[in-house]
PDB file of N, CA, C and O in Angstrom:
ATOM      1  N   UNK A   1     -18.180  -9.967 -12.057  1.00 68.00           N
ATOM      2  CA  UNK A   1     -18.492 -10.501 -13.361  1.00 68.00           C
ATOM      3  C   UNK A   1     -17.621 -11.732 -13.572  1.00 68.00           C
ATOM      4  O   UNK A   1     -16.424 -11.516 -13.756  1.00 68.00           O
ATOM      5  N   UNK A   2     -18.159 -13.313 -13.573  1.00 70.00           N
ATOM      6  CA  UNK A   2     -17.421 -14.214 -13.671  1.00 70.00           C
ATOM      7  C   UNK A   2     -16.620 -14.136 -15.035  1.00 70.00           C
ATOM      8  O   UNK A   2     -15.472 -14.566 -15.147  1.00 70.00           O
ATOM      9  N   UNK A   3     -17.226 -13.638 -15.901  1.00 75.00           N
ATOM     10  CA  UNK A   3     -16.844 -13.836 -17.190  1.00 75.00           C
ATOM     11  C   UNK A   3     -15.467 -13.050 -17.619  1.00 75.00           C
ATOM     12  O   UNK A   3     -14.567 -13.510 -18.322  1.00 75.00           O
ATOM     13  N   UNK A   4     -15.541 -11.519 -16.913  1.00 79.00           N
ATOM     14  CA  UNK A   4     -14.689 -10.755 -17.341  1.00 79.00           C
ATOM     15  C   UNK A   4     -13.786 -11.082 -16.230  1.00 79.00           C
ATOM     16  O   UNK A   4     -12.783 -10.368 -16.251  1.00 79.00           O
ATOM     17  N   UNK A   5     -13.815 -11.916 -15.283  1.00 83.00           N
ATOM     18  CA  UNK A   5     -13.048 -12.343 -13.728  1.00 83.00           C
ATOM     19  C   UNK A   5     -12.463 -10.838 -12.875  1.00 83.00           C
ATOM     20  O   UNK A   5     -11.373 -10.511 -12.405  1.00 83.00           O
ATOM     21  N   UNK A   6     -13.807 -10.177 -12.976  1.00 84.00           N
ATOM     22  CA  UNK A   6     -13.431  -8.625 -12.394  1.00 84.00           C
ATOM     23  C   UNK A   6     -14.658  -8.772 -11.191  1.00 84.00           C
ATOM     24  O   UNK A   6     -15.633  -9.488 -11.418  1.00 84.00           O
ATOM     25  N   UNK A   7     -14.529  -8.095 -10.015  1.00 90.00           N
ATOM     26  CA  UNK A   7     -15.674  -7.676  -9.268  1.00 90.00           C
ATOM     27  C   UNK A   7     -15.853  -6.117  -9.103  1.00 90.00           C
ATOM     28  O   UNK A   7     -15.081  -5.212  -9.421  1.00 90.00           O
ATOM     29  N   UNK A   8     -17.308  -6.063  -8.413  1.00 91.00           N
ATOM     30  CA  UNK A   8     -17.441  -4.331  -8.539  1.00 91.00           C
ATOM     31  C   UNK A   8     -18.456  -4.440  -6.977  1.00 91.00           C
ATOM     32  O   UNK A   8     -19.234  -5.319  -6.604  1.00 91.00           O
ATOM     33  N   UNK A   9     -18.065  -3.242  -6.381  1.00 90.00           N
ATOM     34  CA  UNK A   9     -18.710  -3.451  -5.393  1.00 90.00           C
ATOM     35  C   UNK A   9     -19.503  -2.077  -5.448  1.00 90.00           C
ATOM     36  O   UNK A   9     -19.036  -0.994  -5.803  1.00 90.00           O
ATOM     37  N   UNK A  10     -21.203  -2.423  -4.890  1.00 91.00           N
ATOM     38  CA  UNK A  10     -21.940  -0.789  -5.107  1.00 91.00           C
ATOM     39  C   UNK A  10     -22.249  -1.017  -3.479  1.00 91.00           C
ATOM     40  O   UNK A  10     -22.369  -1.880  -2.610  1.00 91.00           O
ATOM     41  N   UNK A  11     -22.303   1.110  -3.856  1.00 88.00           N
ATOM     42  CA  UNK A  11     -22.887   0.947  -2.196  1.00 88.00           C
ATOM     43  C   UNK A  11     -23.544   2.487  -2.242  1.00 88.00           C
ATOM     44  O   UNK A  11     -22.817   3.447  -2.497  1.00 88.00           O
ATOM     45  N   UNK A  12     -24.573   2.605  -2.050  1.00 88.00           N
ATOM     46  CA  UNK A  12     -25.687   3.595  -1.979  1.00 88.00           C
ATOM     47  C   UNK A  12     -24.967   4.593  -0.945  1.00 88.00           C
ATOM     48  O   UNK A  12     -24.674   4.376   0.231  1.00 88.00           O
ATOM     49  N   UNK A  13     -24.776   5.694  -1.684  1.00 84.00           N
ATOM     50  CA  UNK A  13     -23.533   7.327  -0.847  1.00 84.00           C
ATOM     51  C   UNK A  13     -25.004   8.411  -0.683  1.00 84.00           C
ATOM     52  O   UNK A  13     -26.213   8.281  -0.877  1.00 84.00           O
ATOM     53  N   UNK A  14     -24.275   9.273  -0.313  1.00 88.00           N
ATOM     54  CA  UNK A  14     -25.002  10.280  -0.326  1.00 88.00           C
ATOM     55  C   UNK A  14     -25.297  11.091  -1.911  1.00 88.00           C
ATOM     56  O   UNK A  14     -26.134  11.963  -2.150  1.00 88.00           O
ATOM     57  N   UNK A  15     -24.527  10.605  -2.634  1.00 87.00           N
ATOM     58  CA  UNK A  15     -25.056  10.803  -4.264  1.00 87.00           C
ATOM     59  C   UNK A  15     -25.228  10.000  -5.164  1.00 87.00           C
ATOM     60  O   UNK A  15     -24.943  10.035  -6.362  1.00 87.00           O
ATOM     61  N   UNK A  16     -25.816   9.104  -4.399  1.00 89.00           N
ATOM     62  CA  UNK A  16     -26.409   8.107  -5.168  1.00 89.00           C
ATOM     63  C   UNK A  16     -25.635   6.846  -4.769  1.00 89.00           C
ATOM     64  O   UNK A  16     -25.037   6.572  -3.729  1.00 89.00           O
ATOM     65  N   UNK A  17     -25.874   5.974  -6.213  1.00 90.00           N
ATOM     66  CA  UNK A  17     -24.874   4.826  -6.275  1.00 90.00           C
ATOM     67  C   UNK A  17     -23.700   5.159  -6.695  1.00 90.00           C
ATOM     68  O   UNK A  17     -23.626   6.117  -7.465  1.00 90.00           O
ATOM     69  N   UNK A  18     -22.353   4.371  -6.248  1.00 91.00           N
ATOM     70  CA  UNK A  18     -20.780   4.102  -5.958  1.00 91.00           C
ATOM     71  C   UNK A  18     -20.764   2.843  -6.597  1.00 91.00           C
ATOM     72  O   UNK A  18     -21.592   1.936  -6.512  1.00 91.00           O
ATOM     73  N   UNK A  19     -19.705   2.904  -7.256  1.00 91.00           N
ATOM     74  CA  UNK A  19     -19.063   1.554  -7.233  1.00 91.00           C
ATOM     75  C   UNK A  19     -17.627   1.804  -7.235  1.00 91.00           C
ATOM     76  O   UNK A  19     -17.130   2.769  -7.815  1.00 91.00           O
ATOM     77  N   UNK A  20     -16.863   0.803  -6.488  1.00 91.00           N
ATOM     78  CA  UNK A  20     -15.757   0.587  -6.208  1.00 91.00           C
ATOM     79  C   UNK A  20     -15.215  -1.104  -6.714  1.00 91.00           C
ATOM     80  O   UNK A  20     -15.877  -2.109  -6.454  1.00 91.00           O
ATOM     81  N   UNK A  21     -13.809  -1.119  -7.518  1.00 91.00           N
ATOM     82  CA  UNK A  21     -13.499  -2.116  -8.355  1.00 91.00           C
ATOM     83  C   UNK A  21     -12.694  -2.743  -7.338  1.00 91.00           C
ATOM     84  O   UNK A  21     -11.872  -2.152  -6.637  1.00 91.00           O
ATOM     85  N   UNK A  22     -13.025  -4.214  -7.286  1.00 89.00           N
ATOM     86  CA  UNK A  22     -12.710  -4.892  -6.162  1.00 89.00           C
ATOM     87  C   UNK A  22     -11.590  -5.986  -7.111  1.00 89.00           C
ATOM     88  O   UNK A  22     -11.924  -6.679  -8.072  1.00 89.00           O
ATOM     89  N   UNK A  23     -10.125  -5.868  -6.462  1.00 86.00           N
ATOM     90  CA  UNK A  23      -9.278  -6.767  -6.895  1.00 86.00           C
ATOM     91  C   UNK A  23      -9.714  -7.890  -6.589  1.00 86.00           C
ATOM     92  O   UNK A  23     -10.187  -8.196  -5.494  1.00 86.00           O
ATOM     93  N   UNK A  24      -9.502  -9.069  -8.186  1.00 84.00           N
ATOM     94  CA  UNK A  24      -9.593 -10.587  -8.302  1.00 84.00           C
ATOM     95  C   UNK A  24      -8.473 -11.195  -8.677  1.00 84.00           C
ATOM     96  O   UNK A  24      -7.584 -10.659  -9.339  1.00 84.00           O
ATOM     97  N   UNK A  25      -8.472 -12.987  -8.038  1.00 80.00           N
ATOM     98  CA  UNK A  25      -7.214 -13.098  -8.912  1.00 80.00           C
ATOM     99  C   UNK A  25      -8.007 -13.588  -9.855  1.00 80.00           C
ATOM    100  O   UNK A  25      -9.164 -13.994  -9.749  1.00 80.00           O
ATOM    101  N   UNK A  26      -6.733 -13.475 -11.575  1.00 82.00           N
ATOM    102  CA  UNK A  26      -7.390 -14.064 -12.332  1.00 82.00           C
ATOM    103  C   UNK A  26      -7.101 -15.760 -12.779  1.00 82.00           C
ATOM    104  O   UNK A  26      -5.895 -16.006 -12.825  1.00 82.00           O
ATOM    105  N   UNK A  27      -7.981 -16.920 -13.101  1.00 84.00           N
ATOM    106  CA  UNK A  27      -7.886 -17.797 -13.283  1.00 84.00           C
ATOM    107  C   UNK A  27      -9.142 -18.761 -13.371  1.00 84.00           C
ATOM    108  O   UNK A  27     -10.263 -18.253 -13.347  1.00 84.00           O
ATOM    109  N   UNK A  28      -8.980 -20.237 -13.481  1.00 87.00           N
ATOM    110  CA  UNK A  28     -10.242 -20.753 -12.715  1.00 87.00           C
ATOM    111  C   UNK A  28     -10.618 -21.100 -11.251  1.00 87.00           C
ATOM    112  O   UNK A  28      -9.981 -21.867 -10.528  1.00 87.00           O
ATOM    113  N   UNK A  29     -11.668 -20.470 -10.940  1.00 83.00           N
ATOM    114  CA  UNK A  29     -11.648 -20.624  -9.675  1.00 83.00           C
ATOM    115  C   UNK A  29     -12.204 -21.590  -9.058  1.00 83.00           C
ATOM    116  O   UNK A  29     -11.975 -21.805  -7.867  1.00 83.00           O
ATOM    117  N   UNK A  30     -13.203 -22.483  -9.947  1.00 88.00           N
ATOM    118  CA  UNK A  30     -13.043 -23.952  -9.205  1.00 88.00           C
ATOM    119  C   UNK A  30     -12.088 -23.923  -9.020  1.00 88.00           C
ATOM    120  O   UNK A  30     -11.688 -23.417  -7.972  1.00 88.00           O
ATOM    121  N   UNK A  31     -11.076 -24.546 -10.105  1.00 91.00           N
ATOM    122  CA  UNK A  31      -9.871 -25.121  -9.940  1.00 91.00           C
ATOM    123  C   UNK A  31      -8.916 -25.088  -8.677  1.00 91.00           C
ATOM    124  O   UNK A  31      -8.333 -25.981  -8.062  1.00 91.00           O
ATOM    125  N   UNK A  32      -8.986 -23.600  -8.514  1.00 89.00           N
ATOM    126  CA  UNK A  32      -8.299 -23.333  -7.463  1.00 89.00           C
ATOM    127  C   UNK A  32      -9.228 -23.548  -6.023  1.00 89.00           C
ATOM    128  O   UNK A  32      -8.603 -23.634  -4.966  1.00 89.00           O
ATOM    129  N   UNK A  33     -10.306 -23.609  -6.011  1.00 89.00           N
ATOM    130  CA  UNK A  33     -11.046 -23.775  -4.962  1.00 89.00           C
ATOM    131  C   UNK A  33     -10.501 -25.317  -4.360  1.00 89.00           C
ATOM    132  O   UNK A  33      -9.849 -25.578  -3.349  1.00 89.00           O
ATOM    133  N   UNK A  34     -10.993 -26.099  -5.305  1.00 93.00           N
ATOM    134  CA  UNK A  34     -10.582 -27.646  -5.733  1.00 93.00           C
ATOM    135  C   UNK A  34      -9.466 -28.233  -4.862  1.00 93.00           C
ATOM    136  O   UNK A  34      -9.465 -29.241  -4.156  1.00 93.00           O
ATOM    137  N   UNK A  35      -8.412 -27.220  -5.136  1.00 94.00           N
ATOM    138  CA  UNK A  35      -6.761 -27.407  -5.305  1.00 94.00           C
ATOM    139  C   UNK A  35      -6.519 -27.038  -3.679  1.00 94.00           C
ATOM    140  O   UNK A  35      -5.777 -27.819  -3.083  1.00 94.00           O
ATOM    141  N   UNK A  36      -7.065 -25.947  -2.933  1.00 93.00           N
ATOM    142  CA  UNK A  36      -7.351 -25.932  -1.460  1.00 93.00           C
ATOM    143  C   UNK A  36      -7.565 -26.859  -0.775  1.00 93.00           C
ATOM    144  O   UNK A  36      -6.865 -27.384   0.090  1.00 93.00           O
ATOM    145  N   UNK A  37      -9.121 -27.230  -1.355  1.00 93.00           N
ATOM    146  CA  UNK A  37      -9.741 -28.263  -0.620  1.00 93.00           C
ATOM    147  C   UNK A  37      -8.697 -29.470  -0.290  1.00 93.00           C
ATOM    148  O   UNK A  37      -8.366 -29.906   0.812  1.00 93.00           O
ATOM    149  N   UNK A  38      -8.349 -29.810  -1.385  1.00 96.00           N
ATOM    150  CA  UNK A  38      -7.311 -31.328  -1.493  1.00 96.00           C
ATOM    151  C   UNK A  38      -5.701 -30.888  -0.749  1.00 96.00           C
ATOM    152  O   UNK A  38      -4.868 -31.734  -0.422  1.00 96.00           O
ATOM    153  N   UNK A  39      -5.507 -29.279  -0.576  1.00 96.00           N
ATOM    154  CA  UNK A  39      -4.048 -29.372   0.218  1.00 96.00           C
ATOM    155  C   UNK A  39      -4.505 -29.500   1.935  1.00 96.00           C
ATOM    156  O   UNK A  39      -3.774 -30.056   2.756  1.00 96.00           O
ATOM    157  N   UNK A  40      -6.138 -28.738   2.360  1.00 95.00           N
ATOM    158  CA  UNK A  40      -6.321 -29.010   3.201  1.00 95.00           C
ATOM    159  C   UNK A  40      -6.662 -30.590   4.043  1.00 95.00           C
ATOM    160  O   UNK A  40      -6.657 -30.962   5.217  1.00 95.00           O
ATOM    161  N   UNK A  41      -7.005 -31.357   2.431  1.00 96.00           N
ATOM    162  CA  UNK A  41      -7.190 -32.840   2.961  1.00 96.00           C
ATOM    163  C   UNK A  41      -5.898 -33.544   3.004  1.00 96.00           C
ATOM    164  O   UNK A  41      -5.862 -34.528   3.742  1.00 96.00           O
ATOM    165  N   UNK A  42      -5.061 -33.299   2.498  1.00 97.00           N
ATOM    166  CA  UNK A  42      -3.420 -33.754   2.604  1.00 97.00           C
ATOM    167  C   UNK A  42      -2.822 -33.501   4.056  1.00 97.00           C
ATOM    168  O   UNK A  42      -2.476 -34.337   4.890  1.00 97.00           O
ATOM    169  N   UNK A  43      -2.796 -31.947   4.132  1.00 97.00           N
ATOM    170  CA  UNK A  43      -2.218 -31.671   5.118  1.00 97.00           C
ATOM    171  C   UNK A  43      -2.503 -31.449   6.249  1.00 97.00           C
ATOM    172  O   UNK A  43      -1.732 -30.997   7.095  1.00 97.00           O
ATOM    173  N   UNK A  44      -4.080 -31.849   6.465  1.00 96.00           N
ATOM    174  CA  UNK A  44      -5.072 -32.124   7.597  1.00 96.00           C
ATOM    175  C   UNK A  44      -4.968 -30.312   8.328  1.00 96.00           C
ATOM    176  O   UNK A  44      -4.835 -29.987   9.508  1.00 96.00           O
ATOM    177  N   UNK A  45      -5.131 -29.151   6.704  1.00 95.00           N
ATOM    178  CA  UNK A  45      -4.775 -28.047   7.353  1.00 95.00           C
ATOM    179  C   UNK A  45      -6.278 -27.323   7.703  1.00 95.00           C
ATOM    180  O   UNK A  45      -7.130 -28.184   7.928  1.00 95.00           O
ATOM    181  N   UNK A  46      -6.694 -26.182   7.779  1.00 94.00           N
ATOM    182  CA  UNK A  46      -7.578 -25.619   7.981  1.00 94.00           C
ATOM    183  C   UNK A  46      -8.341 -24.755   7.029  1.00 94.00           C
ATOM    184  O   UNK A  46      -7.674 -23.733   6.866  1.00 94.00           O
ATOM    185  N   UNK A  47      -9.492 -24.708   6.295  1.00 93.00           N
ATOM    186  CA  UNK A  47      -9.947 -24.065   5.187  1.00 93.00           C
ATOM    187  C   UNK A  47      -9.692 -22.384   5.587  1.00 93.00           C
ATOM    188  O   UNK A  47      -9.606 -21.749   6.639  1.00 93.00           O
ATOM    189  N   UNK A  48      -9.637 -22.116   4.366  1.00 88.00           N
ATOM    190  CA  UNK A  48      -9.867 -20.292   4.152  1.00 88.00           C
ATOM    191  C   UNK A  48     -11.051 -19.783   4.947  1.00 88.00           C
ATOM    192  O   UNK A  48     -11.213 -18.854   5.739  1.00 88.00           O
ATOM    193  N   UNK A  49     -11.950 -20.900   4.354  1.00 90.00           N
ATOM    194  CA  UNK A  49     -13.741 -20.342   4.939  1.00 90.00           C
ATOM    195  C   UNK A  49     -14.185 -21.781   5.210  1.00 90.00           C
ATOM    196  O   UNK A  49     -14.001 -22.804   4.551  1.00 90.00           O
ATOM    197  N   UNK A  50     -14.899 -21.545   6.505  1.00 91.00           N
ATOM    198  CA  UNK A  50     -14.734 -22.838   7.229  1.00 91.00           C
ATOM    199  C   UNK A  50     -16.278 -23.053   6.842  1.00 91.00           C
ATOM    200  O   UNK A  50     -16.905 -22.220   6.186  1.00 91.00           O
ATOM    201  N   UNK A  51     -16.932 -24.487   7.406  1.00 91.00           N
ATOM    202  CA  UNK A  51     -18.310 -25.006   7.008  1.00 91.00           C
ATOM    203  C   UNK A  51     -18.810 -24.293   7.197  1.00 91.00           C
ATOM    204  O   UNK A  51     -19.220 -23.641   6.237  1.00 91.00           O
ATOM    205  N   UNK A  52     -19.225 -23.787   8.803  1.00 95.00           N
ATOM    206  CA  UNK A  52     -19.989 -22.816   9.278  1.00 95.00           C
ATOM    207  C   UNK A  52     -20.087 -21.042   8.499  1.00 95.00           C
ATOM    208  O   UNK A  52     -21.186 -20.501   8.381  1.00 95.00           O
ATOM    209  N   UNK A  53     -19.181 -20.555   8.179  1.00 96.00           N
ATOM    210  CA  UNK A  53     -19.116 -19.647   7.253  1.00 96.00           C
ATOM    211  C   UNK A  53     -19.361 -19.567   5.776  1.00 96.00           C
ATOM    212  O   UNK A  53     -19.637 -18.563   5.119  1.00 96.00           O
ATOM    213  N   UNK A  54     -19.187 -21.020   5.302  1.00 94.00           N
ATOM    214  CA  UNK A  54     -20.034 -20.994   3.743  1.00 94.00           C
ATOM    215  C   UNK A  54     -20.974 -21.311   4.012  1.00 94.00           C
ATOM    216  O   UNK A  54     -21.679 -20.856   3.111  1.00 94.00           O
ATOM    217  N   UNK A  55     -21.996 -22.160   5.108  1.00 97.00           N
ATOM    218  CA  UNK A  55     -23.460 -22.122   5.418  1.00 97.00           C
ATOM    219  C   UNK A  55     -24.142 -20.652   5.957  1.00 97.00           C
ATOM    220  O   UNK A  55     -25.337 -20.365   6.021  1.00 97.00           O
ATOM    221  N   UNK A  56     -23.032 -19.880   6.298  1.00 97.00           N
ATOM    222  CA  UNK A  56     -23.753 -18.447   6.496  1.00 97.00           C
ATOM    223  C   UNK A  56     -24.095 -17.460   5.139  1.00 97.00           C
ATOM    224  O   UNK A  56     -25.130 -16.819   4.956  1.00 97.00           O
ATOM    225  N   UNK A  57     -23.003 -17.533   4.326  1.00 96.00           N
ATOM    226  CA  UNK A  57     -22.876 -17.445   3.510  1.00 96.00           C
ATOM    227  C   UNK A  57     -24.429 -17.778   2.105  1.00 96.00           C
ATOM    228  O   UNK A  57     -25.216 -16.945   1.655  1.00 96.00           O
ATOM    229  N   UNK A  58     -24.359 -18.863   1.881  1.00 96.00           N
ATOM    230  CA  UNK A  58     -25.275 -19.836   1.344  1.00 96.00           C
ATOM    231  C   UNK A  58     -26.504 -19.382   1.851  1.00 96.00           C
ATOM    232  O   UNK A  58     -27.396 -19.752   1.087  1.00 96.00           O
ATOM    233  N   UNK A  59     -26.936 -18.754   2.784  1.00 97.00           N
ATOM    234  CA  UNK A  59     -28.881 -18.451   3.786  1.00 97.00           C
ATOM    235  C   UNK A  59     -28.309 -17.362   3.827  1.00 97.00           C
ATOM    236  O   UNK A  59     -28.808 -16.842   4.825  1.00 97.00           O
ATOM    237  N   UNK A  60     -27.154 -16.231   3.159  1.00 96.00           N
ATOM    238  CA  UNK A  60     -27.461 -15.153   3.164  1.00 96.00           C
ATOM    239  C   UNK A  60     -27.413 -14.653   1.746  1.00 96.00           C
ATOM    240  O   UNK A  60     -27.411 -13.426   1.654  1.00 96.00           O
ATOM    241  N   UNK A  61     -27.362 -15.510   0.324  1.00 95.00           N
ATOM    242  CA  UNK A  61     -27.792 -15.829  -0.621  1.00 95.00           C
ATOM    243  C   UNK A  61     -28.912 -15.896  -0.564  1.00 95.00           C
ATOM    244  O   UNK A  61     -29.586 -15.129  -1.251  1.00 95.00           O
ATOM    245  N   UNK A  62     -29.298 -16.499  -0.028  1.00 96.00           N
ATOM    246  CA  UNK A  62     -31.389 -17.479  -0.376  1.00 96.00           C
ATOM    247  C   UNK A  62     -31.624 -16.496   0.356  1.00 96.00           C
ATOM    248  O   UNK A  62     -32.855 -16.495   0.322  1.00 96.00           O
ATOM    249  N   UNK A  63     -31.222 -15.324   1.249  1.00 95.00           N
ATOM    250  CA  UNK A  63     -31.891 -14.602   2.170  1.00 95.00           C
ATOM    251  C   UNK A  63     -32.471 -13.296   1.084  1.00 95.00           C
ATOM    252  O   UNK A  63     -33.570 -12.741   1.093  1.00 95.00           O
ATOM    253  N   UNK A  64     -31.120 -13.035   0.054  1.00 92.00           N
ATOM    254  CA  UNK A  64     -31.256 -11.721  -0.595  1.00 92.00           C
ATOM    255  C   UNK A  64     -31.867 -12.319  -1.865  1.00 92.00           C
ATOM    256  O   UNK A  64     -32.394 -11.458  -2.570  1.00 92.00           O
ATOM    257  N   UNK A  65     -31.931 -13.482  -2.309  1.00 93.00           N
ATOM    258  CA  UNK A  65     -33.005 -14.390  -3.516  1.00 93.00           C
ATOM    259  C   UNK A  65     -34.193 -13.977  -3.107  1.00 93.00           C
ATOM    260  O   UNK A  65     -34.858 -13.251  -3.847  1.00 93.00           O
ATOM    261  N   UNK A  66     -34.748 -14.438  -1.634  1.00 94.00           N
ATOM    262  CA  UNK A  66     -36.128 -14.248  -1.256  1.00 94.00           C
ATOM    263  C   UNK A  66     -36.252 -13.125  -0.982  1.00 94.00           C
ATOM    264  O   UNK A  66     -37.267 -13.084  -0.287  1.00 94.00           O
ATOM    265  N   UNK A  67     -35.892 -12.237  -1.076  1.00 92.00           N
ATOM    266  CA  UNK A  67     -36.025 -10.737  -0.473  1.00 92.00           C
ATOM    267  C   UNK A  67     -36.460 -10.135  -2.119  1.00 92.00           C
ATOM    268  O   UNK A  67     -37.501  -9.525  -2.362  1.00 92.00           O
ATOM    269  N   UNK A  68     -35.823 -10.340  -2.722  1.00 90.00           N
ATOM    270  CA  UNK A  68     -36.025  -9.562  -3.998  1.00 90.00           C
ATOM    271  C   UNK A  68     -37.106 -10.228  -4.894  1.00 90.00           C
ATOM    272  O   UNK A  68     -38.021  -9.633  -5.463  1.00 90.00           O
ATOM    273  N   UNK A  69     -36.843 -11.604  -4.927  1.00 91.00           N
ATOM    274  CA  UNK A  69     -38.359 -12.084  -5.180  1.00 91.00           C
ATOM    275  C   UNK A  69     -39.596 -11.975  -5.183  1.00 91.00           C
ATOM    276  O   UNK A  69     -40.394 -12.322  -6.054  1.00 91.00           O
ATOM    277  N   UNK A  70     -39.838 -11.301  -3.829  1.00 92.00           N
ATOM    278  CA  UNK A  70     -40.887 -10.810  -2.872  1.00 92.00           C
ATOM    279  C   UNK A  70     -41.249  -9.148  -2.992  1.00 92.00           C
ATOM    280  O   UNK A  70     -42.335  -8.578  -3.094  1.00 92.00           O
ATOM    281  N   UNK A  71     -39.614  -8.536  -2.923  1.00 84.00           N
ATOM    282  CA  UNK A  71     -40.422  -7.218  -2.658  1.00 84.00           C
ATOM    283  C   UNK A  71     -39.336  -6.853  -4.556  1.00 84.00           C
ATOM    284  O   UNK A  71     -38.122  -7.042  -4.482  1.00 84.00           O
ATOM    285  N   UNK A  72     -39.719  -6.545  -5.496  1.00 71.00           N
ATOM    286  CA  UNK A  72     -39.177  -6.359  -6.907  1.00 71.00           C
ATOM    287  C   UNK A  72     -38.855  -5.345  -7.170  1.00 71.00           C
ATOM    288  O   UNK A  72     -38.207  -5.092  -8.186  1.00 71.00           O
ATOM    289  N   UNK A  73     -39.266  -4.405  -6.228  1.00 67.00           N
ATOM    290  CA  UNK A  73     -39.295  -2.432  -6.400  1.00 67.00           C
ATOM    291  C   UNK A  73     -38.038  -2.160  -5.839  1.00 67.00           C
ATOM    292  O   UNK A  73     -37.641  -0.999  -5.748  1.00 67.00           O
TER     293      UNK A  73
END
């Protein structure tokens, strides 16, 4: 939940649905995204999550968009 800056993670058990409360930090997270980006362009260091992993990322978004789009049940 961006709003409440909490995550929850579900996962289908043998009694049903689970959810498990997934530690966040709290703040803005552009900001801090932002603030990476520019120490990695300073310090010519290496991202958290590299191109190739936020493009996996990103088509496994549009993967679960089109999936639910399609099948709604």
């Amino acid at each position: 939940d961006y709003g409440k800056q909490a995550g929850t993670l579900y996962r289908k058990g043998p009694d049903g649905m689970q959810s498990v409360d997934i530690p966040t930090e709290k703040g803005d997270q552009l900001e801090h995204e932002l603030r990476a980006f520019v120490d990695c362009v300073r310090t010519r260091g290496e991202p958290v999550v590299s191109g190739e992993q936020g493009y996996q990322a990103l088509q496994l978004a549009a993967d679960i968009c089109h999936a639910i789009e399609t099948n709604p049940s």
